[in-house]
Coordinates of C-alpha atoms in Angstrom, one line a residue:
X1 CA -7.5 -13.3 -7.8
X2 CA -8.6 -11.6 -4.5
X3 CA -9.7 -8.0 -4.6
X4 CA -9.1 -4.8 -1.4
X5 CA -9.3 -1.2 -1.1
X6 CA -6.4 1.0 -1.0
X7 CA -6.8 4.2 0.2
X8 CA -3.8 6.4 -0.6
X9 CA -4.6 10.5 -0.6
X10 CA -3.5 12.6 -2.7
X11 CA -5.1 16.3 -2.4
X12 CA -4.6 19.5 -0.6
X13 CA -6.7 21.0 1.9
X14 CA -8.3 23.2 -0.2
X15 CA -10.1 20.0 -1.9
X16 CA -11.0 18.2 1.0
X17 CA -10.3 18.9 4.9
X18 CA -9.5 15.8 7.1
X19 CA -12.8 15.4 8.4
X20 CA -14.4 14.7 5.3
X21 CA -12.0 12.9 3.7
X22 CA -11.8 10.4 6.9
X23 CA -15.6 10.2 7.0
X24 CA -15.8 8.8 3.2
X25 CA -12.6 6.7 4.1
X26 CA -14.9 5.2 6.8
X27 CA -18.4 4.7 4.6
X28 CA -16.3 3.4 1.7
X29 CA -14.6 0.7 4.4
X30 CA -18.3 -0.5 5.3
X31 CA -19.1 -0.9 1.6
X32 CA -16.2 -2.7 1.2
X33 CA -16.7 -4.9 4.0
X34 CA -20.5 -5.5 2.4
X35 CA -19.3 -6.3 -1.4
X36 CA -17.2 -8.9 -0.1
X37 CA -13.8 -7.2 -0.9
X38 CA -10.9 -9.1 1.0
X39 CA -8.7 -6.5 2.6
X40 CA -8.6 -2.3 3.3
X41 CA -5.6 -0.9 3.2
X42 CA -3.9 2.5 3.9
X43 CA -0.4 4.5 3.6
X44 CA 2.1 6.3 6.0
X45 CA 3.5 9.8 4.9
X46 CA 4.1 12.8 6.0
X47 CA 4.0 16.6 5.8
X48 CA 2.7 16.8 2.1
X49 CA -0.4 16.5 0.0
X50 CA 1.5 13.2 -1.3
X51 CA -0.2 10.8 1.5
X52 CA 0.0 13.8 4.2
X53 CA -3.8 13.0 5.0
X54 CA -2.5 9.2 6.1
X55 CA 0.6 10.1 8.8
X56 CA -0.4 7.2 11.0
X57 CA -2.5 4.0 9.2
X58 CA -3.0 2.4 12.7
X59 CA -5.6 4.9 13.8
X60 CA -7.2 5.2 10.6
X61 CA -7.5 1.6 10.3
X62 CA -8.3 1.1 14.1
X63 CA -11.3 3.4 13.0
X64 CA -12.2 1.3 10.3
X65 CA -11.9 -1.8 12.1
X66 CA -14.5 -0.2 14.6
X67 CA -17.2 -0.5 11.9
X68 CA -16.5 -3.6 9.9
X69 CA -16.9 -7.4 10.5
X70 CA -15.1 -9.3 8.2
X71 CA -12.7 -7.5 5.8
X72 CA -8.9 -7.6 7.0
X73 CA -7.6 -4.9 7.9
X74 CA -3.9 -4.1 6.2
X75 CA -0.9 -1.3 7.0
X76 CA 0.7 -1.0 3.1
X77 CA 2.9 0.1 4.6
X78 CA 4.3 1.9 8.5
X79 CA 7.7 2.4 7.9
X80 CA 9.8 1.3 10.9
X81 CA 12.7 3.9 11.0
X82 CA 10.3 7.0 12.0
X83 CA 9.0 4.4 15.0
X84 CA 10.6 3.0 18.2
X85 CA 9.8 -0.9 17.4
X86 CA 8.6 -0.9 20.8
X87 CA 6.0 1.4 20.3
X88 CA 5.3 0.5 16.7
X89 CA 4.9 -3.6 17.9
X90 CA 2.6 -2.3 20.7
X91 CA 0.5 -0.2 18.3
X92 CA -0.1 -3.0 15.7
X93 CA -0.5 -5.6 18.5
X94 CA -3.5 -3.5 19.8
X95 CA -4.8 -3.3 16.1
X96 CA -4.7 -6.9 15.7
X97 CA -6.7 -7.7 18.9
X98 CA -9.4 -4.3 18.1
X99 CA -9.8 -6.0 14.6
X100 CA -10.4 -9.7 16.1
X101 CA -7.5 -11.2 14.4
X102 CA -7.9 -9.2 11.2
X103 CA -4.9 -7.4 10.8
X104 CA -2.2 -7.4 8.0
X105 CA 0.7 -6.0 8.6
X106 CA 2.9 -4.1 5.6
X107 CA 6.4 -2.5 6.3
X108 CA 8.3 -0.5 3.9
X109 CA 11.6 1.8 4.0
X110 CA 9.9 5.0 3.0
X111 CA 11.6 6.8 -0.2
X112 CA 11.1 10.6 0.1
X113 CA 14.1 12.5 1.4
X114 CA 12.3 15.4 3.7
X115 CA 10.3 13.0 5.6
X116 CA 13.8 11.4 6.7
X117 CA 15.0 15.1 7.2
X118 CA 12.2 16.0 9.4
X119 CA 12.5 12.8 11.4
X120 CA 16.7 13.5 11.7
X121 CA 17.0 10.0 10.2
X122 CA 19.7 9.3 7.1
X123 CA 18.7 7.9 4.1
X124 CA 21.8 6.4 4.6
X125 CA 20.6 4.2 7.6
X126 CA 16.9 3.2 5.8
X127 CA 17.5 -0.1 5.1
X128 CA 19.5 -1.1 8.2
X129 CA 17.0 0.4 10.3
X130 CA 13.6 -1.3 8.2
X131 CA 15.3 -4.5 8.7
X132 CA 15.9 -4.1 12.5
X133 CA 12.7 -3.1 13.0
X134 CA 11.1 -5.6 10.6
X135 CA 12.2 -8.1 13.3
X136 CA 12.0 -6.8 16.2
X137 CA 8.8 -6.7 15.6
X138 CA 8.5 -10.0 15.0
X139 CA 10.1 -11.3 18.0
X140 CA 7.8 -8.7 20.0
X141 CA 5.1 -10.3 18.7
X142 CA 6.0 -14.1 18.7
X143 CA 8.2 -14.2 22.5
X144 CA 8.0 -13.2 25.8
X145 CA 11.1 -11.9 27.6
X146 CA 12.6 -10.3 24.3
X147 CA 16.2 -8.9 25.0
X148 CA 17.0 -7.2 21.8
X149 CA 20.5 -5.3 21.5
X150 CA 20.5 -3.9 17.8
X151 CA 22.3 -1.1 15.8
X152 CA 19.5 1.7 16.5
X153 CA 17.5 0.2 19.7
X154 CA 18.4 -2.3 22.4
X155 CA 15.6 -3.3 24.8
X156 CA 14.8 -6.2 27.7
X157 CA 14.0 -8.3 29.0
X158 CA 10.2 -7.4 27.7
X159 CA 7.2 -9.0 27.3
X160 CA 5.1 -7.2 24.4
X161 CA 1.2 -6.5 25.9
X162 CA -1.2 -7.1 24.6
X163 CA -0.2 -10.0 22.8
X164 CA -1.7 -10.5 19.2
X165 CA -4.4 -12.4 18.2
X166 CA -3.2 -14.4 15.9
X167 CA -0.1 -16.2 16.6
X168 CA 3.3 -16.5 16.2
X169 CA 2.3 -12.8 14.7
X170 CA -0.2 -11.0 12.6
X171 CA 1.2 -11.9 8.7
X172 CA 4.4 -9.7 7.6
X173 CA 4.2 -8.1 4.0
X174 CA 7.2 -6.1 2.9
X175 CA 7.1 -3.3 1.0
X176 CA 9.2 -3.5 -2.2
X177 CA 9.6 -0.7 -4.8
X178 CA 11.9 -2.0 -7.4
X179 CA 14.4 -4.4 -6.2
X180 CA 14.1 -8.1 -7.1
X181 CA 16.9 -8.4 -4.8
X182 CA 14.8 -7.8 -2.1
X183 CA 11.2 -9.1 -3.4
X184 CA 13.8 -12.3 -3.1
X185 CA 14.7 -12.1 0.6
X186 CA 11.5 -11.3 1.4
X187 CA 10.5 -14.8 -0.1
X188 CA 13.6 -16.3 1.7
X189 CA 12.3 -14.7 5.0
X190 CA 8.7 -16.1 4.7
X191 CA 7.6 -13.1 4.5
X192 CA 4.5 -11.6 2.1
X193 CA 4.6 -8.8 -0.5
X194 CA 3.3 -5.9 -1.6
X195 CA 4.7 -4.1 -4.9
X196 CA 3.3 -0.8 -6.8
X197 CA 3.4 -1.7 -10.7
X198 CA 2.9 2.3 -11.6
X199 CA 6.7 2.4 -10.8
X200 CA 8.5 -0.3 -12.6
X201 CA 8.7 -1.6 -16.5
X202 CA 6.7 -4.6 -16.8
X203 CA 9.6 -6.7 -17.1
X204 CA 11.4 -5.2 -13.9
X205 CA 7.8 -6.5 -12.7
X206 CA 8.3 -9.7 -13.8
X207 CA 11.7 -10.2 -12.2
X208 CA 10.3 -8.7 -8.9
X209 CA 7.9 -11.3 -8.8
X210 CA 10.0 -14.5 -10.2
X211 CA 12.7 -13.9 -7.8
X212 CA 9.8 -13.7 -4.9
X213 CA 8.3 -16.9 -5.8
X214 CA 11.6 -18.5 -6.3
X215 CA 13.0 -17.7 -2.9
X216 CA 10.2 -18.8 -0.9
X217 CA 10.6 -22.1 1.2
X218 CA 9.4 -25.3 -0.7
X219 CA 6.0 -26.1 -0.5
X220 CA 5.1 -22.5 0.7
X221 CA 2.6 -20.0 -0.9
X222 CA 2.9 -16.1 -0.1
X223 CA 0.4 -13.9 -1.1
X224 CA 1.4 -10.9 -3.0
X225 CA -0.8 -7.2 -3.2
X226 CA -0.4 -5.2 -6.1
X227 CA -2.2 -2.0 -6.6
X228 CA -3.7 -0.2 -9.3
X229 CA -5.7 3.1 -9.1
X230 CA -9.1 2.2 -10.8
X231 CA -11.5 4.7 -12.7
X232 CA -14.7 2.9 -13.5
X233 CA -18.2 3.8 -15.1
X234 CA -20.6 2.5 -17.4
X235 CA -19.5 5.4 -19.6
X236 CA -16.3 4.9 -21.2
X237 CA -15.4 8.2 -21.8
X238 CA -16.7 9.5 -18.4
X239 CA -14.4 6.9 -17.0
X240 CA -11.2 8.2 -18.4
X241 CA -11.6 12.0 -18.5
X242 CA -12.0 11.4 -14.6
X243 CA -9.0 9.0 -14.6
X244 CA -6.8 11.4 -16.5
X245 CA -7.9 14.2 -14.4
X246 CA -6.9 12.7 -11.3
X247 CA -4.0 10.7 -12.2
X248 CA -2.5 14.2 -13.2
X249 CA -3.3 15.5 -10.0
X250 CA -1.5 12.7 -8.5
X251 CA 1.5 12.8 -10.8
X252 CA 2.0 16.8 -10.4
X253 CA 1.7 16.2 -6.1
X254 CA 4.1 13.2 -6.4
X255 CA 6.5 15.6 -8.4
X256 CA 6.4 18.2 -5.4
X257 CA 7.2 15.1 -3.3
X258 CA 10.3 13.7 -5.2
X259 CA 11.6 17.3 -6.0
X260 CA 14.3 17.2 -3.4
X261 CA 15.8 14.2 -5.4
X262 CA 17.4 16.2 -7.5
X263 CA 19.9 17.5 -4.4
X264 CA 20.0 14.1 -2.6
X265 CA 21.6 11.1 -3.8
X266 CA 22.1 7.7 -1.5
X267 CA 23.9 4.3 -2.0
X268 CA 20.4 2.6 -0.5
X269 CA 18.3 4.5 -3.1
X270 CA 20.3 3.9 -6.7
X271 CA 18.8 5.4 -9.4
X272 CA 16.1 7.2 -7.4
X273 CA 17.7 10.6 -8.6
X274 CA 16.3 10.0 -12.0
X275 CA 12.6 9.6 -10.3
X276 CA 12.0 13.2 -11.1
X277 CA 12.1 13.1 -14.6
X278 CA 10.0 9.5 -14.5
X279 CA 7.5 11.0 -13.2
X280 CA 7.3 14.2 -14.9
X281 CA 7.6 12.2 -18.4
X282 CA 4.0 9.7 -16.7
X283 CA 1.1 9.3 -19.5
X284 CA -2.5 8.9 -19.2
X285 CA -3.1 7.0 -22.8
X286 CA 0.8 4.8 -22.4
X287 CA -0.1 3.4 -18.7
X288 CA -3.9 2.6 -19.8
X289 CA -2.2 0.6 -22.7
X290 CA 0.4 -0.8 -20.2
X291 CA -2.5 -1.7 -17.7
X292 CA -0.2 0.5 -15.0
X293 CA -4.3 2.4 -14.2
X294 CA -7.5 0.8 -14.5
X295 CA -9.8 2.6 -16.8
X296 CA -13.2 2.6 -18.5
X297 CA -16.2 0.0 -17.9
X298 CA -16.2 -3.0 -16.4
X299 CA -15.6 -4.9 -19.0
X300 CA -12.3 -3.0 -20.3
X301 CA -10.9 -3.3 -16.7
X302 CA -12.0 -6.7 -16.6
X303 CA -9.6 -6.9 -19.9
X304 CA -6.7 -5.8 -18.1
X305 CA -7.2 -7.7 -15.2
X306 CA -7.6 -11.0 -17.1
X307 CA -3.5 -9.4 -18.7
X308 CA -2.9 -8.7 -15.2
X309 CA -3.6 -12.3 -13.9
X310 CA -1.9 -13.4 -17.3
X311 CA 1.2 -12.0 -16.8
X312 CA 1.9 -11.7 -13.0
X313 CA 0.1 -14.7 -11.9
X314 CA -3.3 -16.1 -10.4
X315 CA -2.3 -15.6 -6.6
X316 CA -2.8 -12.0 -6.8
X317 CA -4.4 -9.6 -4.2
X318 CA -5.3 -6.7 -6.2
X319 CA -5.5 -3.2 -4.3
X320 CA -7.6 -1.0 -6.1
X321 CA -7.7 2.6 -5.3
X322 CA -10.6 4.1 -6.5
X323 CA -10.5 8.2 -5.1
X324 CA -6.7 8.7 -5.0
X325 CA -7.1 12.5 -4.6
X326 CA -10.8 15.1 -4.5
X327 CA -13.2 12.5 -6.1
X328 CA -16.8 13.4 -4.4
X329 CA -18.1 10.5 -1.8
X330 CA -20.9 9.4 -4.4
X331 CA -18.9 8.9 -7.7
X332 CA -16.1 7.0 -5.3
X333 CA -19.3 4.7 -4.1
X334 CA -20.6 4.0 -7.4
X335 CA -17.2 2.7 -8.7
X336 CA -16.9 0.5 -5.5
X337 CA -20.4 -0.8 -6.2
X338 CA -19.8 -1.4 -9.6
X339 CA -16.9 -3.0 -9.3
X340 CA -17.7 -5.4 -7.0
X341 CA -21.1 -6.2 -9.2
X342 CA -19.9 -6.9 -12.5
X343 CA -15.8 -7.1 -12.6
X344 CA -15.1 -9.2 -9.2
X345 CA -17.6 -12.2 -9.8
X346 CA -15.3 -12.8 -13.2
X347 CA -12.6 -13.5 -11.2
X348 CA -14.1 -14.9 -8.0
X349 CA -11.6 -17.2 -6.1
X350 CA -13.0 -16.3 -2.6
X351 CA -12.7 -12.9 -1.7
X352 CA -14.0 -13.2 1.4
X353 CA -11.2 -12.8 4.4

């Protein structure tokens, strides 16, 4: 197992303003870096205290890339339909080459209904216009003289500057919520992973991640991120009041985000009407039990990490986001310290990018 960062924020402004929070963001990165953890990643949203803070990963993680040396450097995820692929290629392409080859690059199809509305996009068109973009992306990246006539852009001939460092293109990861359906063309595509196991039933999980693997070219390996919120301290108890503090702040700002669910309904989202209610019903003690959070010292999350690897598999990259919301800069620095001391070495299998 391999080991990141995943900063995802969940607050309002009258916890944190954007100043601080992107100052910690930055310290924490150059810990990471220092402990040896293998990737930092970040989210895209919009407009709310769900993610609001993160509304474009590529400057946030052009930032951190200014003041680390080794980690890589991960989107997770942008989401293609709020970008012209032009742009979005161009962006990334400059990340890769301002990290030195470190980037990783995560797409996903976004889920929440007013972001969509504020961008005059249709639910409707999400996954049509992900996959377009997925690739033209790709072919940005990996020719020179791209004509590209799709459904929502046509472009050419161009050639994509600056080019990216790493060749044919930085690594793809796509985003996947739910769907083993797509977990498996991912797999088919070559393409990487990165799945959210707060979400889905263990055994959805398991399907997910079965019908990756089994779809992947022979004699291919992709790697797959999965991320866990973490709450960790020396003191048990310490550890989880804070965890159940702050996974209720994140569960009632994720109900504010899902709320206009319950008026929308799309044939590319089934079933997401009913995320309302699966939220609202989330609990503290059940996901501890269902290792969905990590909680309590380093050796209980050590436990669930050693279920983790048991269950999903030993070619895990495990995102662990230790501040998802107000979390002061020194408890959130502690936990990073900690974790890398005495719960990483137990499952050491070369962390380092």
């Amino acid at each position: 197992m391999k080991f990141g960062l995943n900063f995802f924020p969940v607050f309002a402004p009258d916890r944190k303003t954007g100043a601080q929070y992107f100052r910690e963001v930055l310290e924490l990165s150059k810990s990471a870096d220092a402990f040896g953890f293998e990737h930092v990643q970040t989210v895209e949203h919009y407009g709310t205290p769900y993610g609001g803070y993160s509304p474009d990963p590529v400057t946030l993680l052009a930032a951190i890339a200014a003041v680390t040396e080794r980690i890589r450097i991960t989107t997770g995820a942008v989401i293609p339909a709020f970008t012209h692929p032009l742009k979005l290629a161009g962006k990334l392409a400059m990340l890769d080459n301002l990290s030195d080859g470190r980037l990783d690059v995560g797409f996903g199809r976004g889920f929440l209904p007013e972001e969509f509305e504020w961008f005059g996009i249709p639910m409707d068109e999400s996954r049509r216009r992900f996959a377009e973009g997925v690739e033209a992306c790709r072919r940005l990246w990996s020719e020179t003289d791209v004509v590209f006539d799709g459904e929502f852009s046509s472009f050419g001939p161009v050639t994509l500057l600056p080019r990216p460092i790493q060749q044919p293109a930085p690594p793809i990861f796509l985003a996947s919520a739910s769907s083993a359906e797509s977990c498996a063309a991912a797999g088919a595509a070559g393409y990487h992973l990165q799945v959210v196991p707060s979400i889905v039933s263990h055994d959805e999980l398991l399907e997910m991640l079965a019908a990756y693997r089994g779809a992947r070219p022979e004699n291919s390996s992709g790697r797959i991120q999965i991320k866990y919120t973490c709450y960790l301290s020396e003191d048990r108890d310490e550890a989880l009041l804070r965890g159940e503090e702050l996974e209720n702040n994140y569960v009632a700002l994720m109900s504010q985000a899902v709320a206009s669910w319950a008026q929308t309904r799309s044939d590319q989202y089934a079933g997401y009407e009913k995320l309302i209610d699966k939220v609202r019903r989330y609990d503290f003690g059940k996901s501890l039990t269902d290792c969905k959070v990590l909680a309590g010292t380093p050796g209980d999350v050590a436990q669930q990490l050693a279920s983790i690897r048991d269950w999903y598999g030993e070619d895990l990259s495990v995102s662990i986001q230790i501040n998802p919301g107000y979390l002061d800069y020194e408890t959130s620095e502690r936990t990073l310290r900690l974790f890398a001391d005495e719960v990483m070495p137990l499952f050491d299998s070369g962390n380092q990018a």
